[in-house]
Tab-separated table of C-alpha atoms in Angstrom:
chain	number	residue	atom	x	y	z
A	171	MET	CA	10.218	27.766	-7.984
A	172	GLN	CA	13.901	29.194	-7.160
A	173	THR	CA	16.181	27.669	-5.505
A	174	HIS	CA	19.446	28.159	-4.251
A	175	PHE	CA	21.726	25.041	-3.642
A	176	THR	CA	25.370	24.925	-3.816
A	177	ASP	CA	27.473	23.076	-6.200
A	178	ALA	CA	28.578	20.628	-3.290
A	179	GLN	CA	25.163	20.174	-1.701
A	180	LEU	CA	24.137	18.801	-5.821
A	181	ALA	CA	26.681	16.851	-5.391
A	182	ASP	CA	24.716	14.664	-3.367
A	183	PRO	CA	21.587	12.705	-5.434
A	184	ASP	CA	19.532	12.922	-3.375
A	185	VAL	CA	19.694	16.942	-3.357
A	186	GLU	CA	20.194	17.220	-6.805
A	187	ARG	CA	16.989	15.458	-6.859
A	188	SER	CA	15.007	17.358	-4.510
A	189	ASN	CA	16.359	20.340	-6.578
A	190	GLU	CA	14.663	19.153	-9.690
A	191	ILE	CA	11.133	18.340	-7.869
A	192	LEU	CA	11.104	22.223	-6.067
A	193	ARG	CA	11.800	23.895	-8.973
A	194	ALA	CA	9.172	21.795	-11.050
A	195	CYS	CA	7.004	23.203	-8.544
A	196	VAL	CA	4.328	26.285	-9.591
A	197	HIS	CA	2.859	27.560	-6.841
A	198	CYS	CA	-0.391	26.687	-8.326
A	199	GLY	CA	-2.096	25.241	-4.887
A	200	PHE	CA	-4.048	22.667	-6.973
A	201	CYS	CA	-2.531	20.706	-4.680
A	202	THR	CA	-4.262	21.790	-1.747
A	203	ALA	CA	-7.775	20.748	-3.405
A	204	THR	CA	-7.014	17.433	-3.135
A	205	CYS	CA	-4.811	17.227	0.076
A	206	PRO	CA	-6.723	14.566	2.879
A	207	THR	CA	-4.997	16.801	6.009
A	208	TYR	CA	-5.186	20.138	4.499
A	209	GLN	CA	-9.148	19.492	4.400
A	210	VAL	CA	-9.130	18.630	7.494
A	211	LEU	CA	-7.161	20.676	8.930
A	212	GLY	CA	-7.292	23.628	6.790
A	213	ASP	CA	-3.555	24.485	7.828
A	214	GLU	CA	-1.118	26.119	4.413
A	215	LEU	CA	1.591	24.003	5.874
A	216	ASP	CA	-0.605	20.763	6.184
A	217	SER	CA	-0.869	20.849	2.180
A	218	PRO	CA	1.610	19.682	0.116
A	219	ARG	CA	2.365	23.417	-0.785
A	220	GLY	CA	2.294	24.179	2.755
A	221	ARG	CA	5.121	21.192	2.816
A	222	ILE	CA	7.313	21.568	-0.291
A	223	TYR	CA	8.424	25.555	1.206
A	224	LEU	CA	8.871	23.768	4.143
A	225	ILE	CA	11.616	21.133	2.986
A	226	LYS	CA	12.934	23.842	0.856
A	227	ASP	CA	14.309	25.782	3.279
A	228	MET	CA	15.257	23.083	5.663
A	229	LEU	CA	17.375	21.505	2.818
A	230	GLU	CA	18.572	24.349	1.559
A	231	ASN	CA	19.739	25.492	4.447
A	232	ASN	CA	20.919	22.623	5.727
A	233	ARG	CA	19.083	23.786	8.764
A	234	VAL	CA	18.794	21.172	11.973
A	235	PRO	CA	14.499	20.388	11.700
A	236	ASP	CA	12.661	21.737	14.247
A	237	GLU	CA	9.784	20.515	16.069
A	238	LYS	CA	6.936	22.544	13.623
A	239	THR	CA	8.695	21.363	10.172
A	240	VAL	CA	8.649	17.800	11.443
A	241	ARG	CA	5.433	18.213	12.946
A	242	HIS	CA	3.697	19.366	9.239
A	243	ILE	CA	5.568	16.348	7.318
A	244	ASP	CA	5.099	13.469	10.154
A	245	ARG	CA	1.344	14.679	9.412
A	246	CYS	CA	1.723	13.916	5.309
A	247	LEU	CA	-0.320	11.086	4.328
A	248	SER	CA	2.359	9.835	1.093
A	249	CYS	CA	-1.128	9.343	-0.226
A	250	LEU	CA	-0.233	11.240	-3.325
A	251	ALA	CA	-3.580	12.248	-4.752
A	252	CYS	CA	-1.507	15.561	-4.616
A	253	MET	CA	1.027	13.920	-7.650
A	254	THR	CA	-2.666	12.734	-9.484
A	255	THR	CA	-3.817	16.562	-8.965
A	256	CYS	CA	-0.695	18.763	-9.904
A	257	PRO	CA	-0.613	19.993	-13.581
A	258	SER	CA	3.228	21.056	-13.843
A	259	GLY	CA	4.293	17.603	-12.307
A	260	VAL	CA	5.897	17.480	-9.126
A	261	HIS	CA	7.369	14.334	-7.891
A	262	TYR	CA	6.041	15.163	-4.531
A	263	MET	CA	6.795	11.372	-3.608
A	264	HIS	CA	10.167	11.453	-3.644
A	265	LEU	CA	10.866	15.254	-2.392
A	266	VAL	CA	9.162	14.179	0.716
A	267	ASP	CA	10.999	10.949	1.326
A	268	HIS	CA	14.145	12.654	0.519
A	269	ALA	CA	12.579	15.024	3.406
A	270	ARG	CA	11.932	12.350	5.562
A	271	SER	CA	15.041	10.820	5.924
A	272	TYR	CA	17.131	14.393	5.861
A	273	ILE	CA	14.930	14.579	9.773
A	274	GLU	CA	15.883	11.055	10.346
A	275	GLU	CA	19.214	11.753	10.439
A	276	ASN	CA	18.770	15.388	11.651
A	277	TYR	CA	17.056	15.659	14.509
A	278	GLN	CA	16.335	13.945	18.175
A	279	ARG	CA	12.683	13.262	18.548
A	280	PRO	CA	10.852	12.773	22.019
A	281	PRO	CA	12.245	9.633	23.758
A	282	SER	CA	8.052	7.770	23.145
A	283	ASP	CA	8.231	9.181	18.910
A	284	ARG	CA	11.501	7.601	19.042
A	285	ALA	CA	10.173	4.136	20.979
A	286	LEU	CA	7.405	3.848	19.496
A	287	ARG	CA	8.637	3.919	16.014
A	288	TRP	CA	11.396	2.010	17.019
A	289	VAL	CA	8.816	-0.846	17.671
A	290	LEU	CA	6.737	-0.554	14.472
A	291	ALA	CA	9.967	-0.789	12.660
A	292	ARG	CA	10.781	-4.444	14.033
A	293	ILE	CA	7.349	-6.099	14.432
A	294	LEU	CA	5.291	-5.031	11.349
A	295	PRO	CA	7.875	-5.533	8.626
A	296	TYR	CA	8.210	-9.372	10.483
A	297	PRO	CA	5.307	-11.530	10.455
A	298	ASN	CA	6.316	-13.943	12.828
A	299	ARG	CA	6.841	-10.744	15.869
A	300	PHE	CA	3.386	-9.770	13.927
A	301	ARG	CA	1.899	-12.713	15.202
A	302	LEU	CA	3.081	-12.300	18.385
A	303	ALA	CA	2.302	-8.602	19.189
A	304	LEU	CA	-1.241	-9.709	17.915
A	305	LEU	CA	-1.762	-11.877	20.653
A	306	ALA	CA	-0.607	-9.432	22.846
A	307	ALA	CA	-3.334	-6.980	21.351
A	308	LYS	CA	-6.186	-9.335	22.071
A	309	ILE	CA	-4.877	-9.853	25.736
A	310	GLY	CA	-4.303	-6.255	26.348
A	311	ARG	CA	-7.597	-4.900	24.508
A	312	PRO	CA	-9.673	-4.769	27.867
A	313	PHE	CA	-6.522	-2.890	29.527
A	314	LYS	CA	-6.706	-0.343	26.568
A	315	ARG	CA	-8.226	2.625	28.550
A	316	LEU	CA	-4.916	2.865	30.967
A	317	LEU	CA	-2.556	3.325	28.368
A	318	PRO	CA	-1.952	7.164	28.715
A	319	ASP	CA	-0.806	7.503	24.988
A	320	ALA	CA	-3.612	7.459	22.065
A	321	ARG	CA	-0.992	6.185	19.924
A	322	LEU	CA	-1.337	2.788	21.805
A	323	ARG	CA	-4.558	2.741	22.185
A	324	ALA	CA	-5.171	3.290	18.343
A	325	MET	CA	-2.646	0.203	17.613
A	326	LEU	CA	-4.844	-2.176	20.096
A	327	ASP	CA	-7.757	-1.210	18.194
A	328	MET	CA	-6.807	-2.174	15.078
A	329	ALA	CA	-5.192	-5.900	16.055
A	330	PRO	CA	-8.566	-7.928	14.326
A	331	ARG	CA	-10.161	-10.339	16.628
A	332	ASP	CA	-8.932	-13.029	14.739
A	333	ILE	CA	-5.596	-14.071	13.446
A	334	PRO	CA	-5.616	-16.689	10.966
A	335	PRO	CA	-3.324	-19.607	11.359
A	336	VAL	CA	-0.307	-19.228	9.461
A	337	SER	CA	-0.646	-20.683	5.359
A	338	ARG	CA	2.219	-22.737	4.118
A	339	ASN	CA	1.451	-21.617	1.007
A	340	ASP	CA	3.227	-18.113	2.424
A	341	ASP	CA	6.624	-20.915	2.057
A	342	PRO	CA	9.046	-20.848	-0.569
A	343	GLN	CA	8.024	-22.709	-3.054
A	344	SER	CA	6.434	-22.976	-7.023
A	345	PHE	CA	3.005	-24.004	-7.670
A	346	ALA	CA	2.201	-25.209	-11.287
A	347	PRO	CA	-0.683	-24.028	-13.534
A	348	GLU	CA	-3.413	-25.514	-14.494
A	349	GLY	CA	-2.948	-26.748	-17.866
A	350	LYS	CA	-0.364	-24.864	-20.551
A	351	ARG	CA	2.110	-22.907	-18.802
A	352	ARG	CA	1.405	-19.373	-19.898
A	353	LYS	CA	3.189	-17.645	-17.812
A	354	ARG	CA	5.869	-18.042	-14.894
A	355	VAL	CA	5.256	-14.673	-12.115
A	356	ALA	CA	6.684	-14.381	-8.828
A	357	LEU	CA	4.047	-13.272	-6.103
A	358	MET	CA	4.882	-11.262	-3.264
A	359	THR	CA	3.828	-12.329	-0.001
A	360	GLY	CA	4.436	-9.534	2.399
A	361	CYS	CA	5.291	-9.116	5.398
A	362	ALA	CA	2.581	-7.729	7.726
A	363	GLN	CA	-0.595	-9.255	5.657
A	364	LYS	CA	0.762	-12.955	6.317
A	365	ALA	CA	-0.261	-12.083	9.927
A	366	LEU	CA	-3.204	-10.382	9.357
A	367	ASN	CA	-4.982	-12.369	6.155
A	368	THR	CA	-4.167	-15.301	4.587
A	369	ASP	CA	-7.060	-15.411	2.313
A	370	ILE	CA	-5.797	-12.620	-0.296
A	371	ASN	CA	-1.833	-14.916	-1.308
A	372	ASP	CA	-3.940	-18.062	-1.452
A	373	ALA	CA	-6.821	-16.495	-3.635
A	374	THR	CA	-4.326	-14.633	-5.839
A	375	ILE	CA	-2.391	-18.387	-6.024
A	376	ARG	CA	-5.621	-19.924	-7.100
A	377	LEU	CA	-6.548	-17.256	-9.983
A	378	LEU	CA	-3.180	-17.165	-11.422
A	379	THR	CA	-2.202	-20.934	-11.998
A	380	ARG	CA	-6.404	-21.391	-12.695
A	381	LEU	CA	-5.228	-18.810	-15.586
A	382	GLY	CA	-2.142	-20.687	-16.571
A	383	CYS	CA	0.477	-18.990	-14.363
A	384	GLU	CA	3.232	-20.715	-12.769
A	385	VAL	CA	3.481	-18.993	-9.394
A	386	VAL	CA	6.596	-18.650	-7.441
A	387	VAL	CA	7.252	-17.390	-3.938
A	388	ALA	CA	10.988	-16.707	-4.037
A	389	GLU	CA	13.397	-18.068	-1.444
A	390	GLY	CA	14.966	-14.846	0.835
A	391	ALA	CA	11.849	-12.749	-0.279
A	392	GLY	CA	9.811	-10.792	2.016
A	393	CYS	CA	8.781	-6.780	3.861
A	394	CYS	CA	9.684	-4.638	0.719
A	395	GLY	CA	10.691	-2.089	2.746
A	396	ALA	CA	8.007	0.573	2.527
A	397	LEU	CA	7.341	1.038	6.259
A	398	THR	CA	10.607	1.395	7.521
A	399	HIS	CA	10.846	3.721	4.336
A	400	HIS	CA	8.092	6.207	5.037
A	401	MET	CA	9.881	6.584	8.633
A	402	GLY	CA	12.630	7.959	7.082
A	403	LYS	CA	14.874	4.370	8.292
A	404	THR	CA	16.464	4.654	4.790
A	405	ASP	CA	19.189	1.994	5.965
A	406	GLU	CA	16.692	-0.505	7.677
A	407	SER	CA	14.219	0.105	4.105
A	408	HIS	CA	17.115	-0.805	1.432
A	409	ALA	CA	18.292	-3.211	3.182
A	410	SER	CA	14.608	-4.922	2.577
A	411	ALA	CA	13.919	-3.703	-0.421
A	412	ALA	CA	17.885	-5.500	-1.419
A	413	SER	CA	16.735	-8.724	0.119
A	414	ASN	CA	13.489	-8.352	-2.409
A	415	ILE	CA	16.264	-7.655	-5.070
A	416	ARG	CA	18.539	-10.388	-4.989
A	417	ALA	CA	16.175	-13.047	-4.076
A	418	TRP	CA	13.807	-12.028	-7.297
A	419	HIS	CA	16.988	-11.592	-9.571
A	420	ASN	CA	17.735	-15.504	-8.695
A	421	GLU	CA	14.562	-16.530	-10.197
A	422	ILE	CA	15.757	-14.658	-12.972
A	423	HIS	CA	18.373	-16.631	-13.858
A	424	ASN	CA	16.620	-19.723	-12.787
A	425	GLY	CA	13.965	-20.342	-14.535
A	426	GLY	CA	13.098	-16.626	-15.993
A	427	LEU	CA	10.337	-14.213	-14.209
A	428	ASP	CA	7.688	-13.186	-16.837
A	429	ALA	CA	5.853	-10.350	-13.916
A	430	ILE	CA	6.476	-9.994	-10.111
A	431	VAL	CA	3.192	-10.183	-8.749
A	432	ILE	CA	2.231	-7.809	-6.010
A	433	ASN	CA	-1.710	-7.882	-4.104
A	434	THR	CA	-0.859	-5.271	-1.652
A	435	SER	CA	-0.912	-2.052	-3.308
A	436	GLY	CA	1.040	0.034	-0.829
A	437	CYS	CA	4.041	-2.675	-1.282
A	438	GLY	CA	3.584	-2.290	-5.216
A	439	THR	CA	4.150	1.885	-4.980
A	440	THR	CA	7.159	0.860	-3.602
A	441	VAL	CA	9.013	-2.253	-5.523
A	442	LYS	CA	8.311	0.086	-8.663
A	443	ASP	CA	10.585	2.634	-7.009
A	444	TYR	CA	13.598	-0.011	-6.547
A	445	GLY	CA	15.167	2.065	-9.345
A	446	HIS	CA	15.299	4.730	-8.418
A	447	MET	CA	16.115	3.799	-4.243
A	448	PHE	CA	18.761	1.989	-6.392
A	449	ARG	CA	19.751	4.635	-8.660
A	450	GLU	CA	23.278	5.441	-7.707
A	451	ASN	CA	24.072	1.725	-5.891
A	452	ASP	CA	26.787	-0.073	-8.160
A	453	ASP	CA	25.830	-3.251	-7.230
A	454	LEU	CA	21.902	-3.113	-7.590
A	455	ALA	CA	21.523	-0.742	-9.145
A	456	VAL	CA	20.627	-2.652	-12.577
A	457	CYS	CA	19.216	-5.531	-10.981
A	458	ALA	CA	16.950	-2.800	-9.006
A	459	ALA	CA	15.677	-1.474	-12.675
A	460	GLN	CA	15.258	-4.899	-13.594
A	461	VAL	CA	13.152	-5.859	-10.871
A	462	SER	CA	11.240	-2.582	-10.642
A	463	ASN	CA	10.285	-2.940	-14.514
A	464	LEU	CA	8.577	-6.365	-13.583
A	465	ALA	CA	6.292	-5.139	-10.824
A	466	CYS	CA	2.595	-4.828	-11.225
A	467	ASP	CA	-0.554	-5.107	-9.556
A	468	ILE	CA	-2.111	-8.484	-9.660
A	469	SER	CA	-4.977	-5.892	-11.199
A	470	GLU	CA	-2.619	-5.644	-13.554
A	471	LEU	CA	-1.158	-9.083	-15.055
A	472	LEU	CA	-5.089	-9.968	-15.075
A	473	VAL	CA	-5.803	-7.330	-17.198
A	474	GLN	CA	-3.097	-8.687	-19.140
A	475	LEU	CA	-3.597	-12.469	-19.555
A	476	LEU	CA	-6.933	-11.307	-20.730
A	477	ASP	CA	-6.298	-8.999	-23.251
A	478	GLU	CA	-3.303	-11.768	-24.599
A	479	ASP	CA	-4.460	-14.033	-26.990
A	480	PRO	CA	-7.974	-13.099	-28.387
A	481	GLY	CA	-7.874	-15.666	-30.656
A	482	GLU	CA	-7.626	-18.194	-28.054
A	483	LYS	CA	-9.958	-20.114	-26.513
A	484	HIS	CA	-11.003	-19.275	-22.981
A	485	SER	CA	-10.399	-21.264	-21.017
A	486	THR	CA	-13.585	-21.672	-18.164
A	487	ALA	CA	-11.790	-19.250	-15.440
A	488	ARG	CA	-10.851	-16.853	-18.179
A	489	SER	CA	-14.325	-17.097	-19.410
A	490	LEU	CA	-15.885	-16.476	-16.072
A	491	ILE	CA	-14.133	-13.350	-15.497
A	492	ALA	CA	-13.997	-11.612	-18.967
A	493	GLY	CA	-17.316	-12.161	-19.150
A	494	THR	CA	-17.316	-13.864	-22.561
A	495	ASP	CA	-19.993	-16.761	-21.102
A	496	ARG	CA	-22.524	-15.593	-18.649
A	497	ALA	CA	-24.829	-16.087	-20.948
A	498	ASP	CA	-23.805	-19.644	-21.153
A	499	LYS	CA	-23.939	-19.820	-17.691
A	500	PRO	CA	-26.934	-20.459	-14.626
A	501	GLU	CA	-26.313	-17.182	-12.296
A	502	ALA	CA	-23.803	-17.757	-10.023
A	503	PRO	CA	-24.575	-16.455	-6.277
A	504	HIS	CA	-22.098	-13.939	-7.194
A	505	HIS	CA	-24.024	-12.260	-9.795
A	506	GLY	CA	-25.667	-9.038	-9.326
A	507	MET	CA	-23.975	-8.701	-5.959
A	508	VAL	CA	-22.963	-4.728	-4.759
A	509	VAL	CA	-19.379	-4.045	-4.261
A	510	ALA	CA	-17.919	-0.687	-3.149
A	511	TYR	CA	-14.934	-0.226	-5.274
A	512	HIS	CA	-12.113	1.835	-2.738
A	513	ALA	CA	-9.652	2.880	-4.299
A	514	ALA	CA	-6.621	2.248	-2.613
A	515	CYS	CA	-4.381	5.853	-2.931
A	516	SER	CA	-1.065	3.396	-3.522
A	517	LEU	CA	-2.977	1.911	-6.524
A	518	GLN	CA	-4.248	5.073	-7.981
A	519	HIS	CA	-2.333	7.816	-7.430
A	520	GLY	CA	0.736	6.165	-6.677
A	521	GLN	CA	0.261	3.331	-9.399
A	522	LYS	CA	-2.035	5.466	-11.799
A	523	ILE	CA	-4.156	2.469	-11.766
A	524	LYS	CA	-8.096	3.750	-11.682
A	525	THR	CA	-9.578	1.042	-13.494
A	526	HIS	CA	-8.657	-2.369	-14.050
A	527	PRO	CA	-10.168	-3.341	-10.540
A	528	LYS	CA	-13.756	-1.946	-11.096
A	529	THR	CA	-13.025	-3.710	-15.264
A	530	LEU	CA	-12.488	-6.887	-13.565
A	531	LEU	CA	-15.195	-6.921	-11.027
A	532	LYS	CA	-17.748	-6.006	-13.671
A	533	ASN	CA	-17.073	-8.214	-16.197
A	534	ALA	CA	-17.105	-10.954	-13.833
A	535	GLY	CA	-20.552	-10.197	-12.970
A	536	PHE	CA	-20.290	-7.828	-9.601
A	537	THR	CA	-22.204	-4.881	-9.667
A	538	VAL	CA	-19.842	-2.154	-8.815
A	539	VAL	CA	-20.835	0.911	-6.908
A	540	GLU	CA	-18.244	3.670	-5.819
A	541	PRO	CA	-18.229	5.944	-2.864
A	542	ALA	CA	-18.510	9.738	-3.258
A	543	ASP	CA	-14.097	11.511	-3.099
A	544	SER	CA	-13.304	8.442	-4.326
A	545	HIS	CA	-9.529	10.457	-4.663
A	546	LEU	CA	-9.516	10.860	-0.880
A	547	CYS	CA	-7.372	8.642	1.047
A	548	CYS	CA	-9.198	6.264	4.137
A	549	GLY	CA	-6.625	7.477	6.989
A	550	SER	CA	-4.247	4.173	6.957
A	551	ALA	CA	-1.472	5.154	4.753
A	552	GLY	CA	0.881	2.557	6.165
A	553	THR	CA	1.619	3.490	9.715
A	554	TYR	CA	-0.467	6.469	9.680
A	555	ASN	CA	-3.009	5.481	11.193
A	556	LEU	CA	-1.212	4.123	14.503
A	557	MET	CA	1.582	6.929	14.928
A	558	GLN	CA	-1.724	10.044	14.031
A	559	PRO	CA	-4.931	8.738	15.157
A	560	GLU	CA	-7.056	11.820	15.652
A	561	ILE	CA	-6.482	12.968	11.931
A	562	SER	CA	-6.585	9.032	10.823
A	563	GLY	CA	-9.624	8.639	12.367
A	564	GLN	CA	-11.411	11.726	11.127
A	565	LEU	CA	-10.591	10.353	7.565
A	566	LYS	CA	-11.684	6.326	8.439
A	567	GLU	CA	-15.595	8.169	9.170
A	568	ARG	CA	-15.321	10.082	6.641
A	569	LYS	CA	-14.279	7.333	4.012
A	570	ILE	CA	-17.119	4.842	5.794
A	571	ARG	CA	-19.637	7.459	5.501
A	572	THR	CA	-19.273	7.538	1.891
A	573	LEU	CA	-18.851	4.200	1.119
A	574	GLU	CA	-21.931	2.691	3.791
A	575	ALA	CA	-24.515	5.602	1.633
A	576	ARG	CA	-24.309	2.964	-1.305
A	577	ASN	CA	-25.738	0.299	0.396
A	578	PRO	CA	-23.267	-2.736	-0.664
A	579	ASP	CA	-22.909	-5.537	0.084
A	580	ILE	CA	-19.616	-5.976	0.077
A	581	ILE	CA	-16.784	-3.211	0.057
A	582	ALA	CA	-13.893	-4.304	-1.681
A	583	ALA	CA	-10.002	-3.223	-2.081
A	584	GLY	CA	-6.638	-3.853	-3.327
A	585	ASN	CA	-4.390	-2.728	0.092
A	586	ILE	CA	-4.634	-4.436	2.992
A	587	GLY	CA	-4.082	-2.000	5.536
A	588	CYS	CA	-6.920	0.185	3.588
A	589	MET	CA	-8.901	-3.094	4.800
A	590	MET	CA	-8.159	-2.944	8.013
A	591	GLN	CA	-8.755	0.320	8.353
A	592	ILE	CA	-12.095	0.109	6.826
A	593	GLY	CA	-12.867	-2.568	8.088
A	594	SER	CA	-12.443	-1.665	12.181
A	595	GLY	CA	-15.402	0.591	11.556
A	596	THR	CA	-18.106	-0.455	9.519
A	597	GLY	CA	-20.232	-3.756	9.684
A	598	ILE	CA	-19.961	-5.105	5.994
A	599	PRO	CA	-17.213	-7.202	4.869
A	600	VAL	CA	-13.958	-6.182	3.226
A	601	VAL	CA	-12.656	-7.893	1.163
A	602	HIS	CA	-9.709	-8.015	-1.302
A	603	THR	CA	-10.461	-7.873	-4.735
A	604	VAL	CA	-8.641	-10.762	-5.756
A	605	GLU	CA	-10.602	-12.735	-3.481
A	606	LEU	CA	-14.042	-11.792	-5.289
A	607	LEU	CA	-12.135	-12.896	-8.877
A	608	ASP	CA	-11.351	-15.999	-7.509
A	609	TRP	CA	-14.382	-17.155	-5.912
A	610	ALA	CA	-16.546	-15.682	-9.565
A	611	SER	CA	-14.097	-17.858	-11.158
A	612	GLY	CA	-14.004	-21.270	-8.939
A	613	GLY	CA	-12.517	-20.192	-6.188
A	614	PRO	CA	-14.139	-20.821	-2.564
A	615	LYS	CA	-16.654	-18.319	-1.302
A	616	PRO	CA	-14.040	-15.855	0.529
A	617	PRO	CA	-14.511	-16.764	4.219
A	618	ALA	CA	-15.654	-13.074	5.380
A	619	LEU	CA	-18.522	-13.122	3.148
A	620	SER	CA	-19.246	-16.405	5.262
A	621	ARG	CA	-19.671	-14.126	8.501
A	622	ASN	CA	-22.579	-13.004	10.464
A	623	ALA	CA	-22.142	-8.710	9.549
A	624	THR	CA	-23.311	-6.840	12.242
A	625	ALA	CA	-22.343	-3.335	13.740
A	626	PRO	CA	-18.613	-3.064	14.199
A	627	SER	CA	-17.354	-3.049	18.054
A	628	GLY	CA	-13.986	-2.227	17.444
A	629	PRO	CA	-12.245	-4.909	15.340
A	630	PRO	CA	-12.368	-5.292	11.929
A	631	ILE	CA	-14.402	-7.950	10.516
A	632	LEU	CA	-11.729	-9.665	7.619
A	633	ARG	CA	-12.187	-13.110	8.386
């Protein structure tokens, strides 16, 4: 694609990067085949190719964004399926992130939109505030029909019926490994996940210590910044990211870190991009790049732990997950249970991790099935299901329909947002992949599986 940015415009590192991305696009249209919003809406401007044209025109002309451009860019899920499909390597993520930041700086949204975005940015990244908001949602749910804004009604619908108690495992501390220490890793405990489902971090800590890892929850680490980053609120998102970089860098210097493990794939995609986000920051560029290099999804770390030292005798936990001693053990309760694996977009498209979770589950004794069109988004996408509830609802219904068609006992995913979205529309228990692996290697049965699964009546069955 030809571009016509001036030298003065290209002096801005974000414009320079967007120019590189735009020039890589060859208008082939392959992206339209895998874009969820294009499939739902059928509008070229709601496809990656259409949005690229809108972004190019807006940035090249230093144009004040108009309502049409903003509407189509807002409808983008940032699922990044287009990046998996693109034969030219167009880095759409960096382009749309720049566009959203530009819109945030130059576009005056309607008062209701500004208010909603302000509230989300000041509640979701803060677990204690989010807990209070969830409690308020439970109280307000009976009055849902009185709310005029569909987005507010969507917020009430997404609140879980049970709010878990605070897990003290999420406090800054260190967990000693069982047996000989093999690695020292920092666990990102996140923000919204700590309020919605504490079982995930608890299971992660149990599993990693069982496999010989010292697990550190770093002082000062918190929200990864993804929620505000995707709203174009760059200053807020970078402030959150900078806090994490400093917290983890402190651990690197005081004891060392072999990995920064993340069990929410949406966060993982963002943390792995810290090096890019801070590339022009003289104070944090090197540290940010180091953090990005150490960041890994929990499934990546587990595969690494199981593949290392093949000559070393496996511990019981390692053998159970690796599937090496099933013939020597009586049938475990979970063996043969059918797990429908939902591939979160941030994991399969953002981080290009497609096989690890399925391999781990299969080796642990589960029967793994996948839904049709597994590459398509469930419609969660961070705050998308709250700000674009109609489109999100259509994508959710399609995803649940394809998952339920496989008749699974359990639905597993690697991202809390997907778990909330899918769980709000099905009676099948929805659990995190790491909870199943923890159970298979000696941990407790996931709490969600202990409940009687009934037809859904709104809030998701997560606990």
